[in-house]
Structure formats: C-alpha cells, structure tokens
C-alpha cells in the first residue's frame, strides 16, 4: 500500500504569497507591510518629536559630550583611570565593572545552584531540607534588601583599618575591604606564563589521548604522574632559568587606609554575594526540575550497572537534564546581569552608577545616556543568549546522535 | 523605582506633540489650582515632612510663598520628592512647575539643560564631617581618606578638584540617595561624609550619636542654592525671583509676619511700594497689588524663615554667615522694589 505524498504546488508565485502573507495570501502581505510602515512611522515620529522638543526647550543634544573631561573619581577601575579622563573612558570603566561582577556572579551562582538543586533531591533528609530552606528563604526576599543586608551587615561587623584582622601580616580584612599583596611582573614573568600554558595544554592533550584509548581498547592509561610532573616541572624549570616571575608589594597602613597592595572593595563583595546567592536559589529549582524530568529508570539503570549515585547523576542524568535546564538557565544569567544594576544602591561603580548616574547628572543628556545604557544591556543579553543557545544546540545534537 | 520614573519621563518627553513649549506656567498653575513643587526626599531645614506630614523648610517656604501669591492659598501645593539625579528631568518634562531643592547654580546646568535659575535663597559651600575619634581638625589632613558622597550632585567634582589641588590621595564611594550615603558613613565605610555644609549639619542630626561627629572648618566650594524653572517662560521666572526678593526686602525694611498689618499704614515710600498701598507693582508681575503682604503673612520675611528653619530657632542652629543681609555683612542683596 503506497500513499501518494502530497507535494506543494510548484508555482513560485503561490509559494512567495504563502511565505509572505501566510494563509491570508496577498491581502495578508499588504496588512503586514502596512503594519511595518506604521511602526516605522511611529519610530520616526517619536525621534523627530524628541528632537524638536529638546531644541525648543534648549536642551543640549548629541554625543559630543563623550569627549569631555569627566572630572570625578571612581573607586574601582580595571583599566587605568583618573579624573582628567573623558566620559568615554568612564563608560568603559563602568561597563567592565558590570561585566566583572556579572561574569563572576554567573560562575558562583551556577556552582552554588547545582549544589543546592542536587542537594534538594538528595535522599539525605537533613541535606534536602537545608537546600529547600535555602531556596524558599532566598528567593522570597527582595534582592535590593539582600544587597543592602550583605553590605551594611558585613560592614558593621568588620573593624576599622587601624584594627584590621591580619593574616601573616600580608592579608588584611577591614571595613575598606580585603587587602592582599599586589603581584608585580618581573623578568621571568612571560617565560613562566608560557611554561604554565604549555603544561596545561599538554595535560589536556594527554587526557584526550587517554580517553580515546579507553574508548577504543578499554585500557586505562595512568596519566596523572605525567600531568603533575608537567604542571609543576615546567614552571619550575622556567623559574630556574629566567628568574622569579613576580614579586609582591606588601600592603602598608598609611594615613587612613592601606596605601599599597591590591584591594577588593566591600561594595563588590556584597554585590557579588547577594547576586550569586539570590540567582543560585532560582538555578537550584531549575536544576531540580531538570533532573526530575529525566525518567527515574535512568537512575536505576545506572545503579544496576554498579554506578554510585554521584556517578550516575554526573554521567547519565545531568547530561540529559541539561537539555531542559539550559533555556531557563539562560534567563537566570540574563536576570543576574540586569540585576547587577542595583549596585547603585551600595555605591558599586557599575555602568548604571558611573555612566547613567554621575555622567548623566553632570552632562544632563538623559536621552543619549539612557539610550546608550539600554543598548549596552541589550547587547550583553543578546550575546549571553547566543552563547547559551549555541551550547544548547551542541548538547541537543550530541544527545540526538 | 527611580529609574522607572526617569525612563517614563523621558518617554513622555519624546512623545509630547512637537512644538509644545511650557510658556504659560502661570496660567497652567492657576487653571490647575495647585502648584507642583520639586523638593528633596527629606532634608531637615530645607524640605522635610514633619511628624504630622506637613512639609517644612527654607525651600518649602519659598514654594508656599509662590502658592500664596499665585493661588492665594499656601496649602494648594503638591510636593514632589526628587533625588538629586532625577530633579532636572522632572522639571524639563513638566512634572513640576518649580524646583526648590537646594540646587547649586552652575554654568552648565544653566545652559545645557533648558533651565533657568531664579534667585539664590541660600549661599552654601561644600564641607566635611568626620568622626571625633579620628582626631583631625582640618580637611587638609584627609590624605588617603575614603569619602562617602551622593551621586548627581556637584560634590563629586568638587571633591576631585580639592584633593587634586592639595596633592592628596582619596577614594570616593558614590551612593544614589543621601540616606544610603549616610548609612555607609555610619557603618564605617568612609572616613568622611561630604556634602554642602548645610546638608552636612542636617544629616549629622540623623546619626545615632551626632556628638561623636564634627564638621571640619574648611569650605571647599561655592554652592549658591537657587530655585530653578524651565527656560523660555520669562514671566514665571520673574515671579519666582521676585518672591524671594520680596522676602529679603521685607527683612531689610523691618516688615515681619507679626507687624505686617500695622506696616500697611506706614507712610514710608519703600514700605508702601512693597506692600502695594502705593502703585501697582504686583500687577506688573501679573499678580495682585498685595502680593508681598501675602508672602510675609504666609512665611514671614527672609530672616524669619531662615531662623525658623535652619538658624537659631531650629535644631540645626546654623549661623547666618554669608546669608546675612548685605548691610549686615552678608551677601543676601535684593534689587529694589520700585
């Protein structure tokens, strides 16, 4: 019995009509065109109105202000910055601070979220209740209060600089942050870095070879002595030949604060803790849902193969759960990045604080600055989504094979 | 919240019919029947709600005086609390009619924002508060200090200028609101809290133990605090300016809240012109003849308002200093009413 396949008509005109107008045909196409034209007109009208209103109110417009001198200081800058730099530089400094707290926050939140999410599924009564309690407590409190809590609570318990908690006279903890010795690159720095990099790449290559051998022949190669040897041996050889890679500048108390050394400011730490613990609570639920979506027979099959619970989770369940986990996980990453704009409440110099805050109030060019800031957040979010979608695509593909 | 309102105002600004100019503020206010006045979230002495929810302060008095001359009722005011960052946008978009919120008059604000500054109702300067336990008596000893400051003010730049000029290192932490700035200072994050001196005194009273903190003698900047209106409405600007000048002239002429009825019978030409018993100067402003009488009956003269809100008669107890009348050693000087 053969069923004749229904083939779409070959008529190009008809196909084009279907594609553009859907079922409604050419009429639908015209309606869509009119709608797009209406949107374009609306956009143009808003733009030209704003332009005309600003002009009639004599409010300055344009992006020329970006070259002007900023004239204010910023408490944390990843690139060299001083008061005489331009607003463009302020923008970059703020953007980097936002990215820094977002990226580290995403890493912490993911690790913590997976631990809590898997912990909640644990057969251990205490562990699952603890994880459950954490999720319910953290995700039900407003984030802004958590940020303020971490900031003010932590600040209140820390001592003033002169009464710093000190570790070996090298690490200091006080209400100005954590101060550590500052590494300064020496002559041997580049060879050292090169040696370390070679060792890491070599170890990875060795791992891949061992894995291939395992899959092909079932033989397990003993690689760890070689890996250890490379990771320690190569850098050591580099130090012996080229001299020490770094020297450390010790923190010294001068005046009110520590003058030298590197410092982690409390605003950063508070924001990082608040963002990662808050987002971790949501990620934990996503992970739990993802794991539960995998049929329990998979876990039992793992157990019957003699795998431990951890190994069965890691090797069988989580890879399948990832497909369900990734899309909502992307949402959480985007949320964390956008939530980092609450930093302004505790004075962390992120993009919103230094650019959409201080720069805006000094120049008064609200429309331009808000537009740039919104554009940047949009861009960060789209890039994050693209990366996650790519990862998701790869995982789905490998599972489908 | 705050950001949402800012974006909203921007959206409103972008979608208003082209060519809308806020020309006739006087007419708008009269038609609406209330004056919309931009103030702080609560700065004792300048604009703060008291325990019964009534707004009081030097800046609030000016709003009440304007409402008294325009609407003949000092209670018909809608006070709109604004952060330092959002204040200009609120005025530009027409959300408020006048900004009376300890705002420093600077060239760029006057030219770039589409705004005009009225009269200076308080001459201020930036100062520093520190803990007594630090044992310092001068801002020049603040080298390497951390400073807490409110963002959206002129204070951030002043701070940078001052430390640079004196070759001192510092760290600045900028917060969105005055309350958060003060909390961080109190928690020990900063060695010094810096703002306009009047504000430093006012915020100091909010600390758990105000007596543990001192205000350093240095004043590092000029901060003429003035009312602000939109550019392009000259009549409204005149009314705002002359409301303050009437208060200053009243003090100069010895007209007070108590004796104003008596003064109406005075035969001194200057007093007669001020109180409208002679001539029609008030009408020239677009107001009534008795405009100045209404002002003085509502809030008193400038000296009375100063004493009641920030001076000797208040908790702040700030010396008049620069804000004394010009003939008493200060620089409060009002053009003559004639």
XYZ file of C-alpha atoms in Angstrom:
739
model
C 0.000 0.000 0.000
C 1.569 3.233 -1.070
C 0.332 6.582 -0.028
C 0.949 9.264 -2.566
C 2.778 12.109 -0.969
C 1.110 15.495 -1.224
C 3.567 17.762 -2.915
C 3.393 21.535 -2.578
C 2.469 23.257 -5.827
C 5.468 24.330 -7.825
C 4.035 27.693 -8.632
C 6.653 30.196 -7.434
C 4.119 32.976 -7.201
C 1.946 30.936 -4.888
C 4.860 29.928 -2.687
C 6.018 33.509 -2.346
C 2.497 34.549 -1.453
C 2.278 31.832 1.185
C 5.605 32.791 2.695
C 4.856 36.483 2.925
C 1.156 36.558 3.641
C 0.586 33.247 5.375
C -2.857 31.813 4.828
C -4.331 35.187 4.029
C -2.395 35.402 0.781
C -1.605 38.730 -0.800
C -4.119 40.538 1.439
C -2.145 39.401 4.482
C 1.060 40.582 2.867
C -0.381 44.046 2.389
C -1.571 44.113 6.015
C 1.897 43.160 7.223
C 3.507 45.774 5.059
C 1.130 48.402 6.410
C 1.931 47.358 9.962
C 5.684 47.619 9.414
C 5.181 51.011 7.780
C 3.122 52.116 10.772
C 5.877 51.022 13.193
C 8.494 52.866 11.155
C 6.356 55.994 11.104
C 5.808 55.759 14.878
C 9.549 55.397 15.460
C 10.334 58.326 13.223
C 7.640 60.448 14.883
C 8.995 59.724 18.366
C 12.520 60.523 17.256
C 11.660 63.768 15.456
C 9.337 64.888 18.263
C 12.018 64.339 20.854
C 14.475 66.227 18.666
C 12.089 69.161 18.178
C 11.090 69.306 21.834
C 14.681 69.242 23.019
C 15.543 72.006 20.601
C 12.615 74.214 21.578
C 13.475 73.695 25.250
C 17.122 74.410 24.552
C 18.343 71.151 25.988
C 21.731 70.091 24.644
C 21.736 67.064 22.337
C 24.255 64.893 20.517
C 27.122 62.692 21.600
C 29.858 65.337 21.669
C 29.891 65.270 25.471
C 31.572 61.834 25.413
C 34.917 63.543 24.698
C 34.635 65.967 27.622
C 36.614 65.569 30.826
C 34.755 63.581 33.478
C 36.368 65.227 36.497
C 35.225 62.715 39.098
C 36.870 59.680 40.661
C 35.763 56.039 40.563
C 36.507 53.617 43.398
C 37.204 50.555 41.237
C 38.647 50.603 37.736
C 40.001 47.593 35.847
C 41.828 49.858 33.397
C 43.918 52.877 34.394
C 41.565 55.767 35.077
C 41.955 59.238 36.529
C 39.747 62.312 36.914
C 41.138 64.013 33.816
C 39.944 61.186 31.538
C 36.924 61.526 29.268
C 33.350 60.330 29.726
C 34.085 57.650 27.112
C 36.658 56.162 29.473
C 34.175 56.393 32.355
C 31.762 54.413 30.200
C 34.351 51.680 29.601
C 35.302 51.577 33.297
C 31.634 51.205 34.296
C 30.984 48.595 31.630
C 33.972 46.493 32.741
C 32.822 46.685 36.358
C 29.355 45.485 35.324
C 30.850 42.637 33.277
C 33.220 41.678 36.098
C 30.500 41.271 38.707
C 28.175 39.587 36.186
C 30.653 37.001 34.932
C 31.963 36.048 38.373
C 28.407 36.132 39.706
C 27.206 33.763 36.971
C 30.004 31.288 37.754
C 29.317 31.342 41.510
C 25.551 31.187 41.050
C 25.818 28.205 38.702
C 28.081 26.204 41.004
C 26.021 27.016 44.098
C 22.744 26.486 42.249
C 23.755 22.996 41.051
C 24.931 22.035 44.537
C 21.704 23.239 46.157
C 19.465 21.832 43.422
C 21.052 18.366 43.578
C 21.173 18.647 47.365
C 17.438 19.149 47.456
C 16.990 15.854 45.630
C 19.361 14.059 47.978
C 17.971 11.100 49.922
C 19.658 12.605 52.983
C 16.842 14.223 54.996
C 18.946 16.984 56.546
C 20.596 17.940 53.285
C 17.372 18.133 51.261
C 15.653 20.199 53.983
C 18.592 22.561 54.254
C 18.615 23.052 50.496
C 14.838 23.505 50.456
C 15.016 26.042 53.268
C 17.728 27.970 51.446
C 15.678 28.181 48.254
C 12.494 29.272 49.992
C 14.239 31.877 52.132
C 16.409 33.464 49.479
C 14.072 33.550 46.513
C 11.245 35.101 48.511
C 13.121 38.174 49.736
C 13.527 41.243 47.500
C 17.005 41.380 46.006
C 17.587 45.035 46.883
C 17.166 44.244 50.586
C 19.561 41.333 50.294
C 22.172 43.594 48.695
C 21.742 46.203 51.413
C 21.807 43.455 54.059
C 25.076 41.994 52.858
C 26.576 45.437 52.507
C 25.553 47.003 55.790
C 25.639 43.796 57.853
C 29.095 42.868 56.655
C 30.407 46.419 57.002
C 29.072 46.693 60.531
C 30.929 43.584 61.701
C 34.286 44.462 60.170
C 36.881 46.523 62.038
C 38.288 49.906 61.005
C 41.571 49.904 59.013
C 43.748 50.509 62.044
C 42.254 47.470 63.818
C 42.413 45.245 60.718
C 42.260 41.478 61.018
C 45.631 40.387 59.687
C 46.883 37.068 58.343
C 50.684 36.634 58.378
C 50.951 40.433 58.077
C 50.224 40.015 54.361
C 46.458 39.726 54.095
C 44.228 42.241 55.821
C 40.493 42.397 56.367
C 38.686 45.569 57.426
C 35.678 47.691 56.517
C 37.543 49.044 53.485
C 37.712 45.559 52.000
C 40.188 42.718 51.667
C 43.749 43.839 51.052
C 46.255 41.373 49.572
C 49.855 41.723 48.348
C 49.958 43.118 44.860
C 51.790 40.974 42.312
C 54.239 42.846 40.102
C 55.545 41.182 36.967
C 59.325 40.569 36.872
C 61.738 39.465 34.151
C 60.736 35.815 34.432
C 57.008 36.536 34.112
C 56.463 35.825 30.439
C 58.521 32.573 30.275
C 56.714 31.423 33.419
C 53.325 32.085 31.859
C 54.408 30.329 28.686
C 55.648 27.281 30.607
C 52.411 27.094 32.591
C 50.308 27.378 29.461
C 52.308 24.652 27.727
C 51.888 22.402 30.742
C 48.109 22.942 30.807
C 47.686 22.359 27.080
C 49.911 19.271 27.295
C 47.836 17.880 30.150
C 44.610 18.397 28.230
C 46.076 16.685 25.161
C 47.207 13.778 27.316
C 43.712 13.497 28.787
C 42.161 13.358 25.341
C 44.589 10.663 24.203
C 43.910 8.607 27.324
C 40.156 8.944 26.805
C 40.373 7.842 23.174
C 42.464 4.863 24.189
C 39.931 3.976 26.884
C 37.027 4.093 24.424
C 38.915 2.253 21.703
C 40.607 -0.530 23.644
C 39.176 -0.349 27.167
C 42.700 0.226 28.512
C 43.036 2.798 31.236
C 46.213 4.857 30.905
C 47.831 6.192 34.043
C 48.261 9.869 33.168
C 48.266 11.746 36.480
C 52.014 11.405 37.214
C 52.797 12.984 33.850
C 50.224 15.748 34.378
C 51.587 16.599 37.822
C 55.119 16.485 36.505
C 54.308 18.882 33.697
C 52.254 21.311 35.786
C 54.955 21.713 38.411
C 58.084 20.797 36.468
C 57.823 23.146 33.503
C 57.165 26.348 35.510
C 59.915 25.335 37.948
C 62.390 24.953 35.098
C 61.343 28.375 33.795
C 61.932 29.956 37.214
C 65.361 28.303 37.489
C 66.418 29.590 34.055
C 64.735 33.016 33.809
C 64.410 34.052 37.448
C 61.315 34.592 39.586
C 58.134 35.579 37.717
C 56.593 38.036 40.198
C 57.441 39.950 43.316
C 54.833 41.129 45.780
C 54.155 44.620 47.023
C 53.081 44.325 50.638
C 50.103 46.285 51.967
C 51.211 49.092 54.290
C 48.948 51.150 56.503
C 49.454 54.812 55.693
C 47.119 57.531 56.902
C 43.559 56.252 56.971
C 43.892 53.340 54.561
C 46.274 50.753 53.232
C 48.379 52.540 50.669
C 49.821 49.690 48.632
C 48.691 46.197 47.748
C 45.571 45.154 45.868
C 42.136 45.625 47.344
C 38.759 44.003 46.913
C 36.215 46.697 47.808
C 33.284 45.729 50.090
C 30.738 47.024 47.558
C 31.945 44.421 45.064
C 31.945 41.613 47.601
C 28.460 42.462 48.913
C 27.003 42.745 45.429
C 28.654 39.504 44.318
C 27.395 37.556 47.341
C 23.868 38.950 47.021
C 23.593 38.371 43.262
C 25.059 34.864 43.297
C 23.115 33.570 46.305
C 19.871 35.059 45.002
C 20.256 33.689 41.485
C 21.516 30.347 42.844
C 18.148 29.825 44.554
C 16.384 30.052 41.196
C 19.007 27.942 39.419
C 18.592 25.281 42.134
C 14.904 24.970 41.275
C 15.676 24.802 37.567
C 18.251 22.064 38.169
C 15.800 20.147 40.346
C 13.105 20.364 37.695
C 15.583 19.322 35.019
C 16.783 16.278 36.929
C 13.227 15.252 37.784
C 12.331 15.474 34.097
C 14.704 12.583 33.383
C 12.930 9.269 33.839
C 13.886 7.590 37.125
C 14.567 4.393 35.203
C 17.765 6.070 34.010
C 18.981 6.394 37.587
C 18.009 2.798 38.320
C 19.757 1.632 35.202
C 22.871 3.430 36.388
C 22.583 1.771 39.799
C 22.176 -1.647 38.203
C 25.389 -1.060 36.294
C 27.082 -0.581 39.620
C 27.489 3.175 39.396
C 27.355 5.180 42.590
C 24.616 7.785 42.979
C 27.047 10.588 42.237
C 28.484 8.903 39.177
C 25.028 8.031 37.833
C 23.955 11.663 38.273
C 27.079 13.022 36.665
C 27.342 10.566 33.769
C 23.737 9.744 32.969
C 21.145 12.065 34.458
C 22.668 15.549 34.341
C 23.704 15.378 30.650
C 20.101 14.541 29.740
C 18.695 17.086 32.175
C 20.877 19.830 30.677
C 18.636 19.996 27.639
C 15.731 21.010 29.878
C 17.879 23.127 32.186
C 19.682 25.344 29.690
C 16.908 27.609 28.322
C 15.615 28.736 31.763
C 19.215 28.877 32.977
C 19.914 31.439 30.258
C 17.077 33.538 31.662
C 18.722 33.465 35.080
C 22.057 34.569 33.623
C 20.323 37.487 31.925
C 18.495 38.351 35.140
C 21.720 38.357 37.107
C 23.391 40.675 34.621
C 20.466 43.085 34.623
C 20.055 42.891 38.408
C 23.669 43.985 38.790
C 22.381 47.489 38.016
C 21.032 47.576 41.590
C 24.681 48.199 42.501
C 23.983 51.912 42.588
C 22.252 51.438 45.948
C 25.511 50.464 47.643
C 27.867 52.627 45.630
C 29.489 49.935 43.484
C 30.703 51.799 40.385
C 28.890 49.805 37.702
C 27.679 51.150 34.368
C 24.408 52.496 35.768
C 26.130 54.179 38.687
C 29.000 55.963 36.938
C 27.503 56.447 33.468
C 23.712 56.567 33.759
C 24.235 58.181 37.172
C 27.100 60.587 37.659
C 27.750 61.241 33.972
C 24.060 61.822 33.324
C 23.694 64.307 36.127
C 26.876 66.153 35.181
C 26.029 66.477 31.497
C 22.221 66.406 31.697
C 21.998 64.481 28.401
C 19.486 61.979 29.673
C 18.128 60.669 26.388
C 21.529 59.895 24.872
C 22.932 58.300 28.010
C 19.873 56.204 28.795
C 19.771 55.070 25.148
C 23.444 54.015 25.227
C 22.983 52.224 28.551
C 19.893 50.364 27.388
C 21.697 49.432 24.164
C 24.628 48.020 26.127
C 22.430 45.875 28.372
C 20.583 44.646 25.293
C 23.866 43.740 23.633
C 25.199 41.916 26.707
C 21.951 39.974 26.989
C 21.858 39.046 23.317
C 25.464 37.840 23.405
C 24.777 35.776 26.532
C 21.696 34.266 24.876
C 23.626 33.488 21.707
C 26.369 31.681 23.628
C 23.863 29.678 25.645
C 21.794 28.820 22.571
C 24.912 27.604 20.813
C 25.804 25.420 23.804
C 22.245 24.105 23.948
C 22.334 23.298 20.247
C 25.546 21.359 20.685
C 24.206 19.374 23.625
C 20.930 18.576 21.879
C 22.843 17.476 18.821
C 25.172 15.190 20.765
C 22.229 13.658 22.621
C 20.264 13.168 19.435
C 23.088 11.182 17.858
C 11.582 52.664 41.015
C 13.551 55.772 40.463
C 14.926 54.546 37.196
C 11.456 53.609 36.024
C 10.222 57.136 36.665
C 13.191 58.576 34.804
C 12.564 56.398 31.773
C 8.876 57.286 31.946
C 9.592 60.985 31.948
C 11.943 60.502 29.023
C 9.237 58.621 27.166
C 6.795 61.434 27.886
C 9.312 63.993 26.684
C 9.775 62.038 23.482
C 6.095 61.683 22.689
C 4.767 65.144 23.511
C 3.341 66.885 20.455
C 6.171 68.664 18.675
C 6.442 72.333 19.469
C 4.977 72.072 22.968
C 6.682 74.785 24.909
C 5.970 75.311 28.537
C 5.409 79.001 28.039
C 2.472 79.797 30.247
C 3.296 78.249 33.567
C 1.372 80.939 35.473
C -1.813 80.197 33.552
C -1.294 76.450 33.838
C -0.855 76.649 37.596
C -3.934 78.873 38.017
C -6.066 76.602 35.841
C -4.907 73.518 37.689
C -5.414 75.166 41.058
C -2.276 73.630 42.594
C 1.424 74.394 42.429
C 3.668 71.393 41.775
C 6.903 71.916 43.633
C 10.013 69.676 43.427
C 11.697 69.085 46.799
C 14.088 66.608 48.478
C 13.169 63.236 49.946
C 13.676 64.847 53.327
C 16.470 67.232 54.244
C 15.771 68.848 57.614
C 15.799 72.644 57.436
C 15.264 72.814 53.663
C 12.466 70.452 52.765
C 11.259 67.670 55.039
C 7.874 66.425 56.230
C 7.284 66.939 59.968
C 5.647 64.359 62.259
C 2.205 65.388 61.018
C 3.212 65.049 57.378
C 3.401 68.794 56.693
C 6.347 69.844 54.593
C 8.551 72.477 56.221
C 11.875 74.130 55.488
C 13.524 77.088 53.816
C 12.924 75.728 50.310
C 9.371 74.739 51.204
C 8.676 78.280 52.487
C 9.517 79.583 49.041
C 7.022 77.181 47.466
C 4.384 78.269 49.984
C 5.083 81.927 49.231
C 4.707 81.272 45.480
C 1.423 79.429 46.054
C 0.269 82.337 48.231
C 0.878 84.953 45.540
C -0.359 82.862 42.605
C -3.240 80.900 44.115
C -3.884 82.909 47.297
C -3.625 79.662 49.259
C -0.283 78.378 50.607
C -1.718 74.883 51.120
C -2.527 74.253 47.478
C 0.826 72.670 46.727
C 1.750 69.218 45.531
C 5.220 68.439 46.855
C 7.146 66.075 44.594
C 10.153 64.480 46.345
C 13.040 64.022 43.903
C 16.519 62.512 44.116
C 19.469 64.654 43.101
C 19.728 62.669 39.884
C 16.097 62.895 38.756
C 15.357 66.509 39.672
C 16.144 68.208 36.351
C 14.323 65.632 34.243
C 11.187 66.146 36.337
C 11.323 69.879 35.668
C 12.129 69.526 31.958
C 9.217 67.181 31.366
C 6.730 69.486 33.123
C 6.075 67.180 36.074
C 6.847 70.097 38.406
C 6.413 73.861 37.975
C 9.377 74.915 40.068
C 12.367 73.100 41.559
C 13.081 74.322 45.073
C 15.534 71.704 46.206
C 18.891 73.088 47.404
C 20.204 73.069 43.836
C 23.583 74.609 43.012
C 23.580 77.169 40.208
C 26.307 76.341 37.692
C 27.000 77.456 34.159
C 26.486 74.070 32.539
C 23.204 73.486 34.347
C 22.026 76.933 33.268
C 22.922 76.403 29.610
C 22.743 72.682 28.805
C 19.533 71.623 30.489
C 16.992 74.070 29.084
C 16.543 75.591 32.521
C 16.817 78.977 34.178
C 17.891 79.723 37.712
C 15.887 82.082 39.893
C 17.247 83.802 42.978
C 19.812 82.327 45.371
C 17.960 81.642 48.610
C 20.931 80.067 50.389
C 24.651 80.642 49.871
C 26.367 77.385 50.742
C 29.701 75.624 50.260
C 30.907 72.041 50.460
C 32.239 70.742 53.768
C 33.316 67.537 55.511
C 32.072 65.635 58.516
C 34.403 63.210 60.319
C 34.392 61.133 63.493
C 35.771 62.921 66.516
C 37.852 59.826 67.246
C 39.953 60.452 64.129
C 41.443 63.438 65.953
C 41.808 65.700 62.950
C 40.933 69.374 62.811
C 41.396 70.173 59.139
C 40.327 68.816 55.756
C 43.977 69.100 54.697
C 44.697 66.119 56.945
C 42.333 63.893 54.988
C 45.096 62.419 52.794
C 44.300 58.794 51.794
C 40.800 59.037 53.252
C 37.659 57.379 51.878
C 34.804 59.796 51.215
C 31.079 58.978 51.010
C 29.207 61.285 48.650
C 25.799 61.443 46.996
C 25.780 60.998 43.233
C 24.071 63.541 40.971
C 25.460 66.481 42.946
C 28.221 68.994 42.295
C 30.049 67.454 45.268
C 31.751 64.645 43.343
C 33.674 67.035 41.109
C 34.491 69.454 43.933
C 35.952 66.594 45.902
C 38.169 65.553 42.993
C 39.299 69.152 42.461
C 40.099 69.764 46.129
C 42.139 66.600 46.683
C 43.993 67.091 43.428
C 44.798 70.722 44.193
C 46.194 69.710 47.573
C 48.023 66.666 46.188
C 46.159 64.257 48.440
C 45.005 60.724 47.625
C 41.458 59.649 48.296
C 38.798 57.096 47.498
C 35.246 58.093 46.654
C 32.145 55.940 47.080
C 29.072 57.490 45.454
C 25.558 56.491 46.525
C 22.201 57.140 44.886
C 20.486 58.781 47.869
C 21.525 60.856 50.860
C 20.219 58.210 53.293
C 22.352 55.440 51.800
C 25.373 57.739 51.809
C 24.903 58.485 55.485
C 24.323 54.822 56.398
C 27.559 53.767 54.715
C 29.428 56.541 56.560
C 27.881 55.469 59.853
C 28.809 51.838 59.169
C 32.440 52.928 58.914
C 32.878 52.511 55.162
C 34.170 56.077 54.864
C 36.341 58.361 56.933
C 34.381 61.413 55.882
C 30.899 62.337 54.753
C 30.934 65.254 52.353
C 28.177 67.490 51.019
C 27.049 71.111 51.181
C 27.720 72.350 54.725
C 24.048 72.973 55.492
C 23.262 69.431 54.439
C 26.162 68.023 56.441
C 24.724 69.665 59.572
C 21.243 68.368 58.767
C 22.417 64.809 58.077
C 24.561 64.832 61.210
C 21.382 65.128 63.293
C 20.149 61.862 61.782
C 23.149 59.909 63.143
C 22.725 57.755 66.260
C 25.235 59.888 68.182
C 25.631 63.278 66.472
C 28.015 64.459 69.210
C 30.618 61.881 68.109
C 30.981 63.631 64.749
C 32.350 67.061 63.880
C 32.153 69.275 60.815
C 35.598 70.423 59.658
C 36.123 74.183 59.216
C 37.095 74.093 55.518
C 34.527 75.092 52.949
C 35.925 73.907 49.611
C 33.471 75.260 47.050
C 30.861 77.857 46.181
C 27.354 76.427 46.246
C 24.762 79.094 45.530
C 21.499 77.202 46.065
C 18.715 78.562 43.911
C 15.247 77.834 42.606
C 15.003 76.524 39.036
C 12.346 76.869 36.330
C 12.130 75.911 32.667
C 13.810 78.067 30.051
C 11.566 80.258 27.943
C 8.904 81.435 30.405
C 10.140 84.846 31.474
C 7.044 85.859 33.390
C 7.180 82.745 35.567
C 10.917 83.257 36.157
C 10.176 86.852 37.246
C 7.577 85.694 39.748
C 9.919 83.068 41.239
C 12.799 85.556 41.541
C 10.755 88.386 42.985
C 9.043 86.165 45.542
C 12.445 85.620 47.136
C 13.431 89.286 46.668
C 10.194 90.397 48.372
C 11.141 88.302 51.397
C 14.620 89.839 51.526
C 13.302 93.380 51.010
C 10.736 92.805 53.757
C 13.512 91.868 56.173
C 15.525 94.903 55.146
C 12.536 97.172 55.736
C 11.629 95.544 59.060
C 8.338 94.087 57.825
C 7.577 90.904 59.748
C 4.803 88.329 59.924
C 3.567 89.996 63.120
C 3.677 93.664 62.170
C 2.669 93.438 58.526
C -0.900 94.705 59.125
C 0.489 97.640 61.042
C 3.045 98.325 58.339
C 0.251 98.650 55.798
C -0.420 102.024 57.423
C 3.224 103.074 57.191
C 3.942 106.202 55.182
C 7.473 105.171 54.261
C 7.532 105.157 50.423
C 9.593 101.944 50.179
C 7.269 100.046 52.513
C 4.220 101.377 50.660
C 5.619 100.181 47.333
C 6.475 96.736 48.767
C 3.083 96.201 50.357
C 1.151 97.638 47.428
C -0.503 100.502 49.271
C 1.077 102.700 46.635
C 1.401 101.887 42.934
C 0.621 98.640 41.121
C 3.978 96.847 41.143
C 2.411 93.487 41.919
C 0.157 93.791 38.908
C 3.174 94.459 36.724
C 4.341 90.968 37.695
C 0.994 89.520 36.664
C -0.042 89.177 40.305
C -2.121 91.263 42.708
C -1.202 94.508 44.465
C -0.976 92.817 47.864
C 1.356 90.058 46.670
C 4.130 90.862 49.140
C 1.631 91.082 52.016
C 0.519 87.545 51.223
C 4.111 86.331 51.204
C 5.012 87.885 54.547
C 1.755 86.737 56.168
C 2.400 83.189 54.979
C 6.097 82.601 55.700
C 7.425 85.837 57.188
C 10.387 87.741 55.822
C 13.659 86.016 54.777
C 15.255 86.394 58.196
C 12.231 84.884 59.943
C 12.110 81.957 57.539
C 15.862 81.389 57.943
C 15.730 81.443 61.753
C 12.698 79.179 61.954
C 14.070 76.548 59.564
C 17.856 76.459 59.708
C 19.000 79.244 62.030
C 18.958 79.899 65.764
C 15.297 78.963 66.117
C 15.825 75.479 64.665
C 17.551 72.260 65.664
C 20.215 72.839 63.015
C 21.310 76.125 64.560
C 23.397 77.199 61.545
C 24.939 80.676 61.760
C 23.614 83.130 59.151
C 27.123 83.807 57.840
C 27.028 84.660 54.119
C 23.255 84.691 54.221
C 23.074 87.836 56.343
C 21.700 90.900 54.555
C 24.216 92.882 52.548
C 24.066 95.752 55.045
C 24.834 93.376 57.911
C 27.949 91.784 56.448
C 26.350 89.099 54.308
C 25.641 88.847 50.569
C 21.845 88.475 50.517
C 21.051 91.528 48.414
C 17.704 92.049 46.692
C 17.135 94.533 43.869
C 14.777 97.329 44.963
C 11.029 97.024 44.541
C 10.104 100.144 42.629
